[in-house]
One Martini backbone bead per residue (centre of mass of N, CA, C, O) as a GRO file, in nm:
protein
  368
    1UNK     BB    1  -2.699   2.046  -0.206
    2UNK     BB    2  -2.680   1.843   0.090
    3UNK     BB    3  -2.739   1.494   0.182
    4UNK     BB    4  -2.779   1.458   0.523
    5UNK     BB    5  -2.776   1.219   0.798
    6UNK     BB    6  -2.715   1.307   1.145
    7UNK     BB    7  -2.919   1.108   1.276
    8UNK     BB    8  -3.149   0.909   1.299
    9UNK     BB    9  -3.243   0.737   1.045
   10UNK     BB   10  -3.524   0.616   1.090
   11UNK     BB   11  -3.647   0.905   1.141
   12UNK     BB   12  -3.553   1.038   0.886
   13UNK     BB   13  -3.713   0.866   0.701
   14UNK     BB   14  -3.997   0.940   0.799
   15UNK     BB   15  -3.971   1.239   0.735
   16UNK     BB   16  -3.914   1.202   0.426
   17UNK     BB   17  -4.161   1.055   0.359
   18UNK     BB   18  -4.361   1.277   0.436
   19UNK     BB   19  -4.244   1.493   0.231
   20UNK     BB   20  -4.300   1.310  -0.014
   21UNK     BB   21  -4.610   1.306  -0.003
   22UNK     BB   22  -4.640   1.617  -0.024
   23UNK     BB   23  -4.511   1.664  -0.297
   24UNK     BB   24  -4.679   1.470  -0.459
   25UNK     BB   25  -4.948   1.618  -0.404
   26UNK     BB   26  -4.843   1.893  -0.517
   27UNK     BB   27  -4.641   1.845  -0.791
   28UNK     BB   28  -4.329   1.863  -0.677
   29UNK     BB   29  -4.068   1.732  -0.858
   30UNK     BB   30  -3.817   1.864  -0.713
   31UNK     BB   31  -3.892   1.758  -0.437
   32UNK     BB   32  -3.905   1.474  -0.504
   33UNK     BB   33  -3.615   1.422  -0.582
   34UNK     BB   34  -3.495   1.531  -0.306
   35UNK     BB   35  -3.651   1.322  -0.105
   36UNK     BB   36  -3.524   1.071  -0.246
   37UNK     BB   37  -3.230   1.143  -0.193
   38UNK     BB   38  -3.232   1.141   0.107
   39UNK     BB   39  -3.317   0.849   0.139
   40UNK     BB   40  -3.064   0.741  -0.003
   41UNK     BB   41  -2.865   0.844   0.216
   42UNK     BB   42  -2.979   0.681   0.453
   43UNK     BB   43  -2.952   0.391   0.328
   44UNK     BB   44  -2.654   0.416   0.301
   45UNK     BB   45  -2.594   0.445   0.609
   46UNK     BB   46  -2.739   0.160   0.664
   47UNK     BB   47  -2.647  -0.035   0.418
   48UNK     BB   48  -2.870  -0.009   0.192
   49UNK     BB   49  -2.773  -0.024  -0.126
   50UNK     BB   50  -3.001  -0.121  -0.303
   51UNK     BB   51  -3.205   0.093  -0.213
   52UNK     BB   52  -3.028   0.353  -0.275
   53UNK     BB   53  -3.000   0.290  -0.569
   54UNK     BB   54  -3.293   0.314  -0.644
   55UNK     BB   55  -3.345   0.589  -0.548
   56UNK     BB   56  -3.135   0.745  -0.704
   57UNK     BB   57  -3.266   0.673  -0.973
   58UNK     BB   58  -3.544   0.799  -0.928
   59UNK     BB   59  -3.426   1.083  -0.903
   60UNK     BB   60  -3.287   1.098  -1.174
   61UNK     BB   61  -3.537   1.076  -1.359
   62UNK     BB   62  -3.661   1.333  -1.273
   63UNK     BB   63  -3.427   1.541  -1.291
   64UNK     BB   64  -3.404   1.507  -1.607
   65UNK     BB   65  -3.685   1.565  -1.694
   66UNK     BB   66  -3.660   1.878  -1.542
   67UNK     BB   67  -3.355   1.989  -1.542
   68UNK     BB   68  -3.193   1.895  -1.268
   69UNK     BB   69  -2.861   1.906  -1.243
   70UNK     BB   70  -2.792   1.894  -0.949
   71UNK     BB   71  -2.953   1.645  -0.865
   72UNK     BB   72  -2.845   1.460  -1.087
   73UNK     BB   73  -2.551   1.457  -0.998
   74UNK     BB   74  -2.614   1.341  -0.705
   75UNK     BB   75  -2.738   1.084  -0.797
   76UNK     BB   76  -2.502   0.970  -0.929
   77UNK     BB   77  -2.324   0.964  -0.678
   78UNK     BB   78  -2.495   0.781  -0.514
   79UNK     BB   79  -2.490   0.553  -0.719
   80UNK     BB   80  -2.180   0.513  -0.705
   81UNK     BB   81  -2.159   0.428  -0.408
   82UNK     BB   82  -2.360   0.180  -0.427
   83UNK     BB   83  -2.207   0.023  -0.646
   84UNK     BB   84  -1.942  -0.008  -0.501
   85UNK     BB   85  -2.067  -0.167  -0.255
   86UNK     BB   86  -2.182  -0.398  -0.483
   87UNK     BB   87  -1.930  -0.444  -0.697
   88UNK     BB   88  -2.020  -0.236  -0.943
   89UNK     BB   89  -1.759  -0.088  -1.074
   90UNK     BB   90  -1.820   0.014  -1.373
   91UNK     BB   91  -2.068   0.169  -1.295
   92UNK     BB   92  -1.939   0.352  -1.092
   93UNK     BB   93  -1.753   0.498  -1.294
   94UNK     BB   94  -1.989   0.594  -1.467
   95UNK     BB   95  -2.132   0.761  -1.239
   96UNK     BB   96  -1.898   0.945  -1.154
   97UNK     BB   97  -1.850   1.071  -1.445
   98UNK     BB   98  -2.133   1.211  -1.454
   99UNK     BB   99  -2.106   1.376  -1.195
  100UNK     BB  100  -1.855   1.532  -1.281
  101UNK     BB  101  -1.960   1.676  -1.528
  102UNK     BB  102  -2.187   1.816  -1.383
  103UNK     BB  103  -2.024   1.975  -1.177
  104UNK     BB  104  -1.844   2.113  -1.349
  105UNK     BB  105  -2.062   2.278  -1.515
  106UNK     BB  106  -2.187   2.402  -1.212
  107UNK     BB  107  -1.933   2.459  -1.016
  108UNK     BB  108  -1.903   2.209  -0.787
  109UNK     BB  109  -1.604   2.167  -0.615
  110UNK     BB  110  -1.687   2.011  -0.360
  111UNK     BB  111  -1.816   1.767  -0.520
  112UNK     BB  112  -1.557   1.696  -0.679
  113UNK     BB  113  -1.395   1.605  -0.426
  114UNK     BB  114  -1.586   1.371  -0.359
  115UNK     BB  115  -1.529   1.213  -0.624
  116UNK     BB  116  -1.222   1.182  -0.586
  117UNK     BB  117  -1.250   1.016  -0.341
  118UNK     BB  118  -1.415   0.782  -0.441
  119UNK     BB  119  -1.214   0.698  -0.666
  120UNK     BB  120  -0.985   0.630  -0.477
  121UNK     BB  121  -1.123   0.412  -0.321
  122UNK     BB  122  -1.193   0.237  -0.565
  123UNK     BB  123  -0.895   0.193  -0.661
  124UNK     BB  124  -0.803   0.047  -0.409
  125UNK     BB  125  -0.991  -0.186  -0.429
  126UNK     BB  126  -0.909  -0.298  -0.704
  127UNK     BB  127  -0.625  -0.360  -0.627
  128UNK     BB  128  -0.679  -0.542  -0.378
  129UNK     BB  129  -0.853  -0.744  -0.582
  130UNK     BB  130  -0.689  -0.752  -0.870
  131UNK     BB  131  -0.827  -0.523  -1.069
  132UNK     BB  132  -0.627  -0.377  -1.298
  133UNK     BB  133  -0.806  -0.284  -1.552
  134UNK     BB  134  -1.003  -0.118  -1.404
  135UNK     BB  135  -0.805   0.070  -1.250
  136UNK     BB  136  -0.685   0.199  -1.506
  137UNK     BB  137  -0.946   0.308  -1.618
  138UNK     BB  138  -1.005   0.490  -1.368
  139UNK     BB  139  -0.728   0.667  -1.393
  140UNK     BB  140  -0.779   0.772  -1.667
  141UNK     BB  141  -1.048   0.923  -1.614
  142UNK     BB  142  -0.930   1.102  -1.378
  143UNK     BB  143  -0.726   1.253  -1.551
  144UNK     BB  144  -0.923   1.384  -1.742
  145UNK     BB  145  -1.045   1.551  -1.519
  146UNK     BB  146  -0.791   1.687  -1.398
  147UNK     BB  147  -0.718   1.830  -1.666
  148UNK     BB  148  -0.950   2.024  -1.687
  149UNK     BB  149  -0.871   2.151  -1.392
  150UNK     BB  150  -0.566   2.184  -1.348
  151UNK     BB  151  -0.480   1.951  -1.129
  152UNK     BB  152  -0.155   1.881  -1.055
  153UNK     BB  153  -0.160   1.715  -0.811
  154UNK     BB  154  -0.382   1.520  -0.889
  155UNK     BB  155  -0.229   1.410  -1.132
  156UNK     BB  156   0.015   1.304  -0.983
  157UNK     BB  157  -0.136   1.092  -0.801
  158UNK     BB  158  -0.289   0.947  -1.036
  159UNK     BB  159  -0.013   0.856  -1.171
  160UNK     BB  160   0.073   0.671  -0.954
  161UNK     BB  161  -0.178   0.475  -0.961
  162UNK     BB  162  -0.142   0.383  -1.249
  163UNK     BB  163   0.138   0.274  -1.222
  164UNK     BB  164   0.069   0.074  -0.981
  165UNK     BB  165  -0.121  -0.095  -1.163
  166UNK     BB  166   0.089  -0.185  -1.359
  167UNK     BB  167   0.281  -0.314  -1.152
  168UNK     BB  168   0.075  -0.521  -1.027
  169UNK     BB  169   0.041  -0.656  -1.316
  170UNK     BB  170   0.345  -0.654  -1.447
  171UNK     BB  171   0.382  -0.364  -1.607
  172UNK     BB  172   0.665  -0.209  -1.571
  173UNK     BB  173   0.709  -0.041  -1.823
  174UNK     BB  174   0.416   0.111  -1.798
  175UNK     BB  175   0.505   0.253  -1.526
  176UNK     BB  176   0.717   0.462  -1.603
  177UNK     BB  177   0.571   0.708  -1.730
  178UNK     BB  178   0.379   0.799  -1.495
  179UNK     BB  179   0.625   0.821  -1.297
  180UNK     BB  180   0.784   1.041  -1.463
  181UNK     BB  181   0.544   1.251  -1.461
  182UNK     BB  182   0.531   1.273  -1.171
  183UNK     BB  183   0.827   1.386  -1.106
  184UNK     BB  184   0.782   1.648  -1.273
  185UNK     BB  185   0.544   1.766  -1.106
  186UNK     BB  186   0.682   1.764  -0.831
  187UNK     BB  187   0.906   1.972  -0.915
  188UNK     BB  188   0.725   2.194  -0.993
  189UNK     BB  189   0.578   2.202  -0.687
  190UNK     BB  190   0.778   2.124  -0.463
  191UNK     BB  191   0.707   1.806  -0.381
  192UNK     BB  192   0.857   1.601  -0.165
  193UNK     BB  193   0.653   1.358  -0.135
  194UNK     BB  194   0.616   1.300  -0.436
  195UNK     BB  195   0.902   1.280  -0.518
  196UNK     BB  196   0.976   1.034  -0.344
  197UNK     BB  197   0.772   0.837  -0.463
  198UNK     BB  198   0.863   0.854  -0.754
  199UNK     BB  199   1.151   0.750  -0.707
  200UNK     BB  200   1.058   0.479  -0.579
  201UNK     BB  201   0.910   0.370  -0.823
  202UNK     BB  202   1.130   0.386  -1.043
  203UNK     BB  203   1.336   0.209  -0.894
  204UNK     BB  204   1.124  -0.041  -0.922
  205UNK     BB  205   1.079  -0.047  -1.211
  206UNK     BB  206   1.377  -0.082  -1.311
  207UNK     BB  207   1.427  -0.340  -1.133
  208UNK     BB  208   1.218  -0.521  -1.289
  209UNK     BB  209   1.388  -0.464  -1.584
  210UNK     BB  210   1.698  -0.475  -1.513
  211UNK     BB  211   1.799  -0.160  -1.459
  212UNK     BB  212   1.999  -0.100  -1.235
  213UNK     BB  213   2.136   0.175  -1.260
  214UNK     BB  214   1.868   0.328  -1.262
  215UNK     BB  215   1.777   0.239  -1.007
  216UNK     BB  216   1.992   0.332  -0.818
  217UNK     BB  217   1.976   0.646  -0.899
  218UNK     BB  218   1.687   0.680  -0.774
  219UNK     BB  219   1.758   0.578  -0.482
  220UNK     BB  220   1.983   0.807  -0.434
  221UNK     BB  221   1.794   1.025  -0.478
  222UNK     BB  222   1.606   0.946  -0.247
  223UNK     BB  223   1.801   0.955  -0.011
  224UNK     BB  224   1.900   1.236  -0.024
  225UNK     BB  225   1.623   1.363   0.017
  226UNK     BB  226   1.540   1.221   0.290
  227UNK     BB  227   1.771   1.364   0.435
  228UNK     BB  228   1.690   1.658   0.379
  229UNK     BB  229   1.381   1.589   0.528
  230UNK     BB  230   1.411   1.382   0.750
  231UNK     BB  231   1.319   1.066   0.633
  232UNK     BB  232   1.347   0.781   0.814
  233UNK     BB  233   1.154   0.582   0.640
  234UNK     BB  234   1.278   0.627   0.364
  235UNK     BB  235   1.573   0.553   0.427
  236UNK     BB  236   1.514   0.260   0.523
  237UNK     BB  237   1.399   0.157   0.266
  238UNK     BB  238   1.619   0.240   0.056
  239UNK     BB  239   1.868   0.102   0.187
  240UNK     BB  240   1.751  -0.174   0.117
  241UNK     BB  241   1.738  -0.154  -0.187
  242UNK     BB  242   2.048  -0.082  -0.223
  243UNK     BB  243   2.148  -0.351  -0.101
  244UNK     BB  244   2.014  -0.552  -0.292
  245UNK     BB  245   2.137  -0.436  -0.564
  246UNK     BB  246   2.430  -0.460  -0.468
  247UNK     BB  247   2.407  -0.772  -0.419
  248UNK     BB  248   2.336  -0.832  -0.721
  249UNK     BB  249   2.609  -0.685  -0.827
  250UNK     BB  250   2.852  -0.763  -0.618
  251UNK     BB  251   2.853  -0.512  -0.408
  252UNK     BB  252   2.945  -0.591  -0.101
  253UNK     BB  253   3.048  -0.338   0.042
  254UNK     BB  254   2.810  -0.157  -0.030
  255UNK     BB  255   2.591  -0.330   0.101
  256UNK     BB  256   2.696  -0.315   0.389
  257UNK     BB  257   2.666  -0.028   0.417
  258UNK     BB  258   2.366   0.015   0.374
  259UNK     BB  259   2.280  -0.197   0.595
  260UNK     BB  260   2.415  -0.053   0.832
  261UNK     BB  261   2.261   0.229   0.805
  262UNK     BB  262   1.982   0.093   0.835
  263UNK     BB  263   2.028  -0.001   1.131
  264UNK     BB  264   2.066   0.294   1.243
  265UNK     BB  265   1.779   0.399   1.167
  266UNK     BB  266   1.625   0.177   1.323
  267UNK     BB  267   1.739   0.263   1.592
  268UNK     BB  268   1.625   0.558   1.586
  269UNK     BB  269   1.322   0.459   1.553
  270UNK     BB  270   1.269   0.202   1.772
  271UNK     BB  271   1.287  -0.063   1.604
  272UNK     BB  272   1.325  -0.385   1.732
  273UNK     BB  273   1.223  -0.563   1.538
  274UNK     BB  274   1.376  -0.455   1.292
  275UNK     BB  275   1.660  -0.496   1.420
  276UNK     BB  276   1.658  -0.794   1.436
  277UNK     BB  277   1.617  -0.841   1.116
  278UNK     BB  278   1.883  -0.687   1.040
  279UNK     BB  279   2.096  -0.852   1.197
  280UNK     BB  280   2.033  -1.125   1.053
  281UNK     BB  281   2.090  -1.033   0.764
  282UNK     BB  282   2.388  -0.950   0.816
  283UNK     BB  283   2.471  -1.239   0.908
  284UNK     BB  284   2.409  -1.374   0.656
  285UNK     BB  285   2.574  -1.209   0.456
  286UNK     BB  286   2.847  -1.278   0.574
  287UNK     BB  287   2.830  -1.572   0.543
  288UNK     BB  288   2.809  -1.573   0.233
  289UNK     BB  289   3.104  -1.418   0.247
  290UNK     BB  290   3.283  -1.594   0.464
  291UNK     BB  291   3.219  -1.393   0.742
  292UNK     BB  292   3.206  -1.540   1.030
  293UNK     BB  293   3.279  -1.340   1.258
  294UNK     BB  294   3.087  -1.114   1.160
  295UNK     BB  295   2.835  -1.277   1.188
  296UNK     BB  296   2.829  -1.295   1.496
  297UNK     BB  297   2.808  -0.983   1.562
  298UNK     BB  298   2.478  -1.030   1.469
  299UNK     BB  299   2.371  -1.294   1.591
  300UNK     BB  300   2.404  -1.243   1.903
  301UNK     BB  301   2.209  -0.983   1.912
  302UNK     BB  302   1.970  -1.127   1.794
  303UNK     BB  303   1.930  -1.323   2.018
  304UNK     BB  304   1.884  -1.117   2.251
  305UNK     BB  305   1.646  -0.969   2.122
  306UNK     BB  306   1.459  -1.197   2.095
  307UNK     BB  307   1.449  -1.262   2.394
  308UNK     BB  308   1.347  -1.005   2.492
  309UNK     BB  309   1.068  -1.016   2.295
  310UNK     BB  310   0.983  -1.307   2.274
  311UNK     BB  311   1.100  -1.457   2.004
  312UNK     BB  312   1.111  -1.782   1.938
  313UNK     BB  313   1.165  -1.811   1.636
  314UNK     BB  314   1.404  -1.620   1.619
  315UNK     BB  315   1.573  -1.759   1.839
  316UNK     BB  316   1.593  -2.038   1.682
  317UNK     BB  317   1.733  -1.916   1.436
  318UNK     BB  318   1.971  -1.802   1.569
  319UNK     BB  319   2.083  -2.062   1.694
  320UNK     BB  320   2.126  -2.207   1.433
  321UNK     BB  321   2.322  -1.982   1.293
  322UNK     BB  322   2.537  -2.024   1.512
  323UNK     BB  323   2.591  -2.308   1.485
  324UNK     BB  324   2.683  -2.305   1.191
  325UNK     BB  325   2.921  -2.087   1.244
  326UNK     BB  326   3.088  -2.228   1.453
  327UNK     BB  327   3.135  -2.492   1.291
  328UNK     BB  328   3.300  -2.337   1.065
  329UNK     BB  329   3.517  -2.245   1.313
  330UNK     BB  330   3.557  -2.511   1.505
  331UNK     BB  331   3.322  -2.479   1.745
  332UNK     BB  332   3.158  -2.731   1.882
  333UNK     BB  333   3.043  -2.670   2.170
  334UNK     BB  334   2.881  -2.417   2.067
  335UNK     BB  335   2.713  -2.568   1.827
  336UNK     BB  336   2.573  -2.766   2.013
  337UNK     BB  337   2.439  -2.568   2.205
  338UNK     BB  338   2.273  -2.425   1.968
  339UNK     BB  339   2.119  -2.678   1.865
  340UNK     BB  340   1.971  -2.745   2.131
  341UNK     BB  341   1.821  -2.471   2.154
  342UNK     BB  342   1.679  -2.492   1.886
  343UNK     BB  343   1.535  -2.759   1.930
  344UNK     BB  344   1.361  -2.670   2.173
  345UNK     BB  345   1.209  -2.451   2.037
  346UNK     BB  346   1.088  -2.611   1.805
  347UNK     BB  347   0.938  -2.807   1.995
  348UNK     BB  348   0.748  -2.578   2.106
  349UNK     BB  349   0.648  -2.490   1.784
  350UNK     BB  350   0.614  -2.752   1.608
  351UNK     BB  351   0.902  -2.765   1.421
  352UNK     BB  352   0.990  -3.053   1.306
  353UNK     BB  353   1.186  -3.019   1.075
  354UNK     BB  354   1.389  -2.851   1.232
  355UNK     BB  355   1.424  -3.021   1.461
  356UNK     BB  356   1.547  -3.259   1.284
  357UNK     BB  357   1.788  -3.093   1.183
  358UNK     BB  358   1.918  -3.076   1.459
  359UNK     BB  359   1.939  -3.373   1.527
  360UNK     BB  360   2.125  -3.457   1.290
  361UNK     BB  361   2.363  -3.271   1.370
  362UNK     BB  362   2.407  -3.390   1.652
  363UNK     BB  363   2.476  -3.683   1.544
  364UNK     BB  364   2.715  -3.612   1.381
  365UNK     BB  365   2.877  -3.487   1.614
  366UNK     BB  366   2.877  -3.749   1.796
  367UNK     BB  367   3.038  -3.915   1.558
  368UNK     BB  368   3.331  -3.759   1.586
   0.00000   0.00000   0.00000
């Protein structure tokens, strides 16, 4: 039985309190546990989490005393939800685990699904708050539960989250094993969405432990998969990673190829802000390679796009890079023009350091 209050909660609370008084007068302990749990659910939805917790635990005490396993399981579940909201996360994990064991024993698959959803949300909140040891503990418990159900898809996603927790904690080597297991499950299930994410994680894992060739291999495999399933967002992301690793390995021609292909994908996605950033990055990369004329081919459209999008900071930065590039090419009038434009924009933006930097360059050029 599910206890949900779908109408106005204060009115529902009054009705459940009337019911509670009646069943207590009749000595109906089972009805008493159910009525208290209804009240716990209502108070939870009113964000009265402490009161909801206390009511859930009252219901649990009665349910356990009379051997009502269904009600006890739901009381553990509502306790877990209230504890999670109260940031008592270790206690919430314990409550959800107790609920899971009882739901599993009584064959309540629907409620098991609810527990898994709550555990996922709890894990995400732990990662967001950088409580990685607690997140790791939670996902290990979740994996044990999913393995009992032989839920291969659920296991795959839990392995992703376990590896993610290790990764965000900085234990990149430990992240590799769960992500490798995730990849194996994804391929067994022919789940391309899971496979794509597993390949991405493994590329990132190996990149962080400086195993560049393995990282490249996983990213290249993901890129091929993304093209097969026409996942433009995954292509864009992966091309950026491939470009950065190729750059790190001084495979400059290959890096340019990846970044240029990424720019093409970004344009296909219609992301003009992303296009502006990609153009700027390509211009900067060509400048680093002393390919200054090619750099202009990217900085000029960067400026035009930044102005169209009314991005003053990006326009100022584009002017500044154009000034530097023109100066390197010996085109002083163009350099002066762009330094002045950059300075004016930096002044508008109160970027005093960058404005002064432009002023210093202009004074130096005037002295020549």
